[in-house]
Short mmCIF file of C-alpha atoms and ligand atoms in Angstrom, two decimals:
data_model
loop_
_atom_site.label_atom_id
_atom_site.label_comp_id
_atom_site.label_asym_id
_atom_site.label_seq_id
_atom_site.Cartn_x
_atom_site.Cartn_y
_atom_site.Cartn_z
CA MET A 1 -91.88 36.35 -39.49
CA GLU A 2 -94.90 38.72 -39.32
CA ASN A 3 -93.28 40.96 -36.66
CA ILE A 4 -90.01 41.26 -38.52
CA LEU A 5 -91.89 42.14 -41.67
CA THR A 6 -94.10 44.72 -40.00
CA GLU A 7 -91.25 46.43 -38.20
CA GLY A 8 -88.99 46.31 -41.23
CA LEU A 9 -91.62 47.77 -43.56
CA GLU A 10 -92.25 50.58 -41.04
CA ALA A 11 -88.49 51.24 -40.91
CA LEU A 12 -88.49 51.51 -44.69
CA GLY A 13 -91.46 53.87 -44.58
CA ILE A 14 -93.70 51.44 -46.44
CA PRO A 15 -97.27 50.99 -45.17
CA ALA A 16 -97.49 47.55 -43.55
CA GLU A 17 -101.08 46.42 -43.98
CA ARG A 18 -101.88 43.35 -41.95
CA GLU A 19 -103.32 41.40 -44.85
CA ALA A 20 -100.28 42.06 -47.04
CA VAL A 21 -97.93 41.01 -44.20
CA GLU A 22 -99.90 37.82 -43.67
CA THR A 23 -99.84 37.08 -47.37
CA LEU A 24 -96.05 37.47 -47.48
CA ALA A 25 -95.57 35.25 -44.40
CA ALA A 26 -97.84 32.61 -45.97
CA TYR A 27 -95.76 32.83 -49.19
CA GLY A 28 -92.66 32.30 -47.12
CA ARG A 29 -94.10 29.20 -45.54
CA LEU A 30 -95.07 27.78 -48.97
CA LEU A 31 -91.51 28.48 -50.11
CA ALA A 32 -89.96 26.76 -47.08
CA ASP A 33 -92.23 23.77 -47.65
CA ALA A 34 -91.56 23.52 -51.38
CA ASN A 35 -87.89 23.94 -50.81
CA ARG A 36 -87.77 20.60 -48.93
CA VAL A 37 -88.34 18.77 -52.18
CA THR A 38 -87.23 21.24 -54.84
CA ASN A 39 -84.18 23.53 -54.51
CA LEU A 40 -85.57 27.00 -54.83
CA THR A 41 -83.67 29.10 -52.34
CA ALA A 42 -80.62 28.83 -50.03
CA ILE A 43 -82.40 31.00 -47.45
CA THR A 44 -84.78 28.94 -45.32
CA ASP A 45 -84.70 30.37 -41.76
CA PRO A 46 -87.93 32.43 -41.43
CA ALA A 47 -86.18 35.50 -39.96
CA ASP A 48 -83.55 35.46 -42.71
CA MET A 49 -86.25 34.92 -45.32
CA ALA A 50 -88.19 37.87 -43.99
CA ARG A 51 -85.20 40.19 -44.20
CA LEU A 52 -83.08 38.93 -47.09
CA HIS A 53 -85.95 38.07 -49.41
CA PHE A 54 -89.02 40.09 -48.50
CA LEU A 55 -87.60 43.27 -47.02
CA ASP A 56 -84.77 43.40 -49.55
CA SER A 57 -87.39 43.20 -52.32
CA ALA A 58 -89.69 45.70 -50.57
CA ALA A 59 -86.93 48.27 -50.41
CA LEU A 60 -87.38 48.85 -54.15
CA LEU A 61 -90.66 50.57 -53.36
CA THR A 62 -88.61 53.36 -51.79
CA VAL A 63 -86.60 53.77 -54.95
CA ALA A 64 -89.31 54.43 -57.54
CA ASP A 65 -93.08 54.87 -57.81
CA PHE A 66 -94.51 51.49 -58.76
CA SER A 67 -98.11 52.50 -58.42
CA GLY A 68 -100.25 51.24 -61.34
CA LYS A 69 -97.14 50.20 -63.31
CA ARG A 70 -96.61 47.23 -65.62
CA VAL A 71 -93.63 45.54 -63.88
CA ALA A 72 -91.49 42.65 -65.10
CA ASP A 73 -89.08 40.62 -62.92
CA VAL A 74 -86.38 38.97 -65.00
CA GLY A 75 -84.92 35.76 -63.47
CA THR A 76 -87.41 35.79 -60.67
CA GLY A 77 -86.34 32.48 -59.16
CA ALA A 78 -88.76 31.80 -56.27
CA GLY A 79 -90.45 35.18 -56.93
CA PHE A 80 -87.99 37.88 -55.83
CA PRO A 81 -88.25 40.77 -55.98
CA GLY A 82 -91.46 40.62 -58.02
CA VAL A 83 -93.90 38.85 -55.73
CA PRO A 84 -93.34 41.03 -52.63
CA LEU A 85 -93.58 44.14 -54.79
CA ARG A 86 -96.96 42.99 -56.10
CA VAL A 87 -98.25 42.08 -52.64
CA LEU A 88 -97.20 45.38 -51.11
CA GLN A 89 -98.31 47.52 -54.05
CA SER A 90 -101.54 45.88 -55.08
CA ASP A 91 -102.13 47.86 -58.29
CA ILE A 92 -99.00 46.59 -60.04
CA ARG A 93 -99.55 44.33 -63.02
CA LEU A 94 -96.69 41.89 -62.66
CA THR A 95 -94.97 39.58 -65.12
CA VAL A 96 -92.30 37.23 -63.72
CA MET A 97 -90.09 35.08 -65.87
CA ASP A 98 -87.45 32.47 -65.31
CA SER A 99 -85.64 29.99 -67.55
CA VAL A 100 -86.25 27.20 -65.02
CA GLY A 101 -89.75 25.74 -65.22
CA LYS A 102 -90.03 24.47 -61.65
CA LYS A 103 -89.35 27.96 -60.31
CA VAL A 104 -92.04 29.54 -62.45
CA ASP A 105 -94.36 26.66 -61.42
CA PHE A 106 -93.78 27.43 -57.79
CA VAL A 107 -94.51 31.16 -58.21
CA GLU A 108 -97.64 30.47 -60.26
CA ALA A 109 -99.05 27.87 -57.91
CA SER A 110 -98.28 29.93 -54.80
CA CYS A 111 -99.85 33.08 -56.19
CA ARG A 112 -102.95 31.14 -57.17
CA ARG A 113 -103.16 29.56 -53.75
CA LEU A 114 -102.81 32.84 -51.88
CA GLY A 115 -105.13 34.78 -54.19
CA ILE A 116 -102.33 37.08 -55.49
CA GLU A 117 -103.87 38.24 -58.74
CA ASN A 118 -102.46 40.00 -61.80
CA VAL A 119 -99.26 37.94 -61.87
CA ASN A 120 -98.35 36.61 -65.29
CA CYS A 121 -95.82 33.75 -65.00
CA ILE A 122 -93.64 32.95 -68.01
CA TRP A 123 -91.23 30.07 -68.33
CA GLY A 124 -88.65 31.30 -70.76
CA ARG A 125 -85.33 33.08 -71.33
CA ALA A 126 -85.63 36.84 -71.15
CA GLU A 127 -83.68 37.26 -74.42
CA GLU A 128 -86.11 34.96 -76.26
CA LEU A 129 -89.38 36.72 -75.52
CA PRO A 130 -89.78 39.27 -78.31
CA GLN A 131 -93.53 39.57 -77.47
CA LEU A 132 -92.49 41.44 -74.29
CA ARG A 133 -90.42 44.04 -76.13
CA GLU A 134 -90.99 47.54 -74.69
CA GLY A 135 -93.97 46.13 -72.82
CA PHE A 136 -93.18 47.40 -69.30
CA ASP A 137 -92.92 50.58 -67.24
CA ILE A 138 -90.41 49.03 -64.83
CA VAL A 139 -88.17 45.99 -65.24
CA VAL A 140 -86.49 44.72 -62.08
CA SER A 141 -83.94 41.98 -61.50
CA ARG A 142 -81.90 40.59 -58.62
CA ALA A 143 -78.90 38.26 -58.68
CA VAL A 144 -79.18 37.18 -62.31
CA ALA A 145 -76.08 38.42 -64.19
CA GLU A 146 -73.37 41.03 -64.40
CA LEU A 147 -74.87 44.40 -65.28
CA ASP A 148 -73.61 44.60 -68.87
CA VAL A 149 -75.19 41.25 -69.62
CA LEU A 150 -78.27 41.95 -67.52
CA ALA A 151 -78.85 45.22 -69.34
CA GLU A 152 -79.18 43.38 -72.62
CA LEU A 153 -81.74 40.97 -71.08
CA CYS A 154 -83.79 43.70 -69.41
CA LEU A 155 -83.55 47.03 -71.24
CA PRO A 156 -85.27 45.84 -74.47
CA MET A 157 -88.42 45.12 -72.41
CA VAL A 158 -88.58 48.62 -70.96
CA GLY A 159 -90.92 51.10 -72.70
CA ARG A 160 -89.87 54.62 -73.48
CA ASP A 161 -89.37 56.72 -70.28
CA GLY A 162 -89.59 53.50 -68.23
CA LEU A 163 -87.00 52.22 -65.73
CA PHE A 164 -84.73 49.21 -65.38
CA ILE A 165 -83.76 48.63 -61.74
CA ALA A 166 -80.99 46.16 -60.95
CA MET A 167 -80.42 45.04 -57.36
CA LYS A 168 -76.75 44.82 -56.62
CA GLY A 169 -74.21 44.74 -53.80
CA PRO A 170 -73.01 48.00 -52.27
CA ASP A 171 -69.79 48.27 -54.26
CA CYS A 172 -71.34 48.25 -57.75
CA GLN A 173 -69.79 51.50 -59.07
CA ALA A 174 -67.14 49.59 -61.05
CA GLU A 175 -69.77 47.24 -62.45
CA ALA A 176 -71.89 50.24 -63.39
CA ASP A 177 -68.89 51.87 -65.15
CA GLU A 178 -68.18 48.65 -67.05
CA ALA A 179 -71.79 48.49 -68.17
CA ASP A 180 -72.02 52.16 -69.21
CA PHE A 181 -71.42 51.43 -72.90
CA ALA A 182 -73.94 48.56 -72.90
CA ILE A 183 -76.57 50.71 -71.17
CA ARG A 184 -76.17 53.58 -73.60
CA THR A 185 -76.08 51.28 -76.62
CA LEU A 186 -79.37 49.69 -75.53
CA GLY A 187 -81.13 53.11 -75.14
CA GLY A 188 -80.57 53.67 -71.42
CA ARG A 189 -78.96 56.18 -69.12
CA LEU A 190 -77.81 55.47 -65.56
CA ARG A 191 -79.82 57.77 -63.33
CA GLU A 192 -78.56 56.80 -59.89
CA ILE A 193 -77.10 54.19 -57.60
CA ARG A 194 -79.23 54.16 -54.49
CA PRO A 195 -77.73 52.29 -51.51
CA TYR A 196 -80.04 51.00 -48.78
CA THR A 197 -79.69 48.93 -45.65
CA ILE A 198 -82.06 46.02 -45.04
CA PRO A 199 -83.80 46.79 -41.74
CA GLY A 200 -82.72 44.57 -38.86
CA THR A 201 -79.42 43.68 -40.55
CA ASP A 202 -76.13 45.32 -41.43
CA VAL A 203 -76.57 44.21 -45.03
CA THR A 204 -76.30 47.06 -47.50
CA HIS A 205 -77.45 46.58 -51.10
CA ALA A 206 -77.86 49.07 -53.86
CA ALA A 207 -80.53 49.72 -56.46
CA LEU A 208 -79.10 50.74 -59.81
CA VAL A 209 -81.68 52.83 -61.60
CA VAL A 210 -81.46 53.12 -65.40
CA GLU A 211 -83.90 55.24 -67.44
CA LYS A 212 -84.93 54.28 -70.96
CA THR A 213 -84.30 57.34 -73.04
CA ALA A 214 -84.46 55.79 -76.55
CA SER A 215 -85.65 52.56 -78.24
CA THR A 216 -83.34 49.60 -78.09
CA PRO A 217 -81.88 48.90 -81.53
CA ILE A 218 -83.69 45.92 -83.00
CA ARG A 219 -80.56 43.72 -83.22
CA TYR A 220 -80.65 43.47 -79.37
CA PRO A 221 -81.02 41.31 -77.45
CA ARG A 222 -78.71 38.78 -79.15
CA ARG A 223 -78.68 35.10 -78.36
CA TYR A 224 -77.40 34.35 -74.88
CA ALA A 225 -74.18 32.68 -76.02
CA GLN A 226 -73.37 35.86 -77.95
CA ILE A 227 -74.27 38.14 -75.04
CA LYS A 228 -72.08 36.15 -72.67
CA LYS A 229 -69.17 35.78 -75.01
CA ASN A 230 -69.19 39.40 -76.19
CA PRO A 231 -70.86 41.64 -73.65
CA LEU A 232 -71.41 45.15 -75.05
CA ARG A 233 -68.26 46.99 -74.12
CA GLY A 234 -66.66 50.08 -75.47
CA VAL A 235 -63.12 49.99 -76.75
N1 SAH B 1 -84.18 36.85 -58.56
C1 SAH B 1 -84.18 35.66 -57.68
C2 SAH B 1 -83.37 34.50 -58.27
C3 SAH B 1 -81.95 34.75 -58.54
S1 SAH B 1 -81.07 33.32 -59.15
C4 SAH B 1 -83.60 36.08 -56.34
O1 SAH B 1 -82.96 37.11 -56.23
O2 SAH B 1 -83.77 35.32 -55.39
C5 SAH B 1 -80.99 33.71 -60.87
C6 SAH B 1 -82.22 33.24 -61.62
O3 SAH B 1 -82.18 33.79 -62.94
C7 SAH B 1 -82.32 31.73 -61.74
O4 SAH B 1 -83.54 31.28 -61.27
C8 SAH B 1 -82.16 31.48 -63.26
O5 SAH B 1 -82.89 30.41 -63.68
C9 SAH B 1 -82.63 32.82 -63.86
N2 SAH B 1 -82.10 33.18 -65.16
C10 SAH B 1 -80.80 33.27 -65.50
N3 SAH B 1 -80.65 33.69 -66.77
C11 SAH B 1 -81.92 33.90 -67.23
C12 SAH B 1 -82.43 34.38 -68.51
N4 SAH B 1 -81.63 34.69 -69.51
N5 SAH B 1 -83.76 34.50 -68.65
C13 SAH B 1 -84.59 34.17 -67.62
N6 SAH B 1 -84.15 33.72 -66.40
C14 SAH B 1 -82.82 33.61 -66.22
#
């Protein structure tokens, strides 16, 4: 796994320090071990894990400047993309959250074990954490919900002039168009859709970058049942 990570990071133009690469590989081993008893990820082969979890997450560092930022990862699951971002960019202050306790427990225990500091782990639903409102410079999320729903979970947490970055498949233009009303209603503006190919694969993903240009109206986020039933859509 170390070689794939080192080469992949170099291909992305991200400095691949040995200690960081070893930490990521160790995190991957903890994940594979834990996954034998608890279902945390469908990806278990070390090479696949290196590419589809770690390098995919790392690619976000080519999309925005994360240095010194307060970063939140909404629906982090087993820690993606948040944990690799924090390991590779050590001055990030990271908050990860997930509605499933055993996933948050895994991330918290693994970070403690590997000495990955400044990671705040929260068990909770993103739309039910008002204490996090406008508390971050960058909010990231991968594979959690459709963009119009996801925007309502994530944009309220982004501070003014901050970014919300959603990781999507390559053909996300239609999803972005559908979410345009939601994004604008929540105080955002779609800045760009940045496609990237995961090194060592022919998998292309896209980072959808939304800027926070105004405060989110206080009535958002709504309760999840409401968000799901009535995503913010124009007429
Ligand atoms: N981001 C990870 C996990 C994706 S699976 C990855 O890409 O590998 C989606 C995760 O989002 C699940 O772990 C689920 O528990 C979590 N989730 C879904 N809705 C959520 C919400 N409203 N608040 C917090 N977590 C949520």
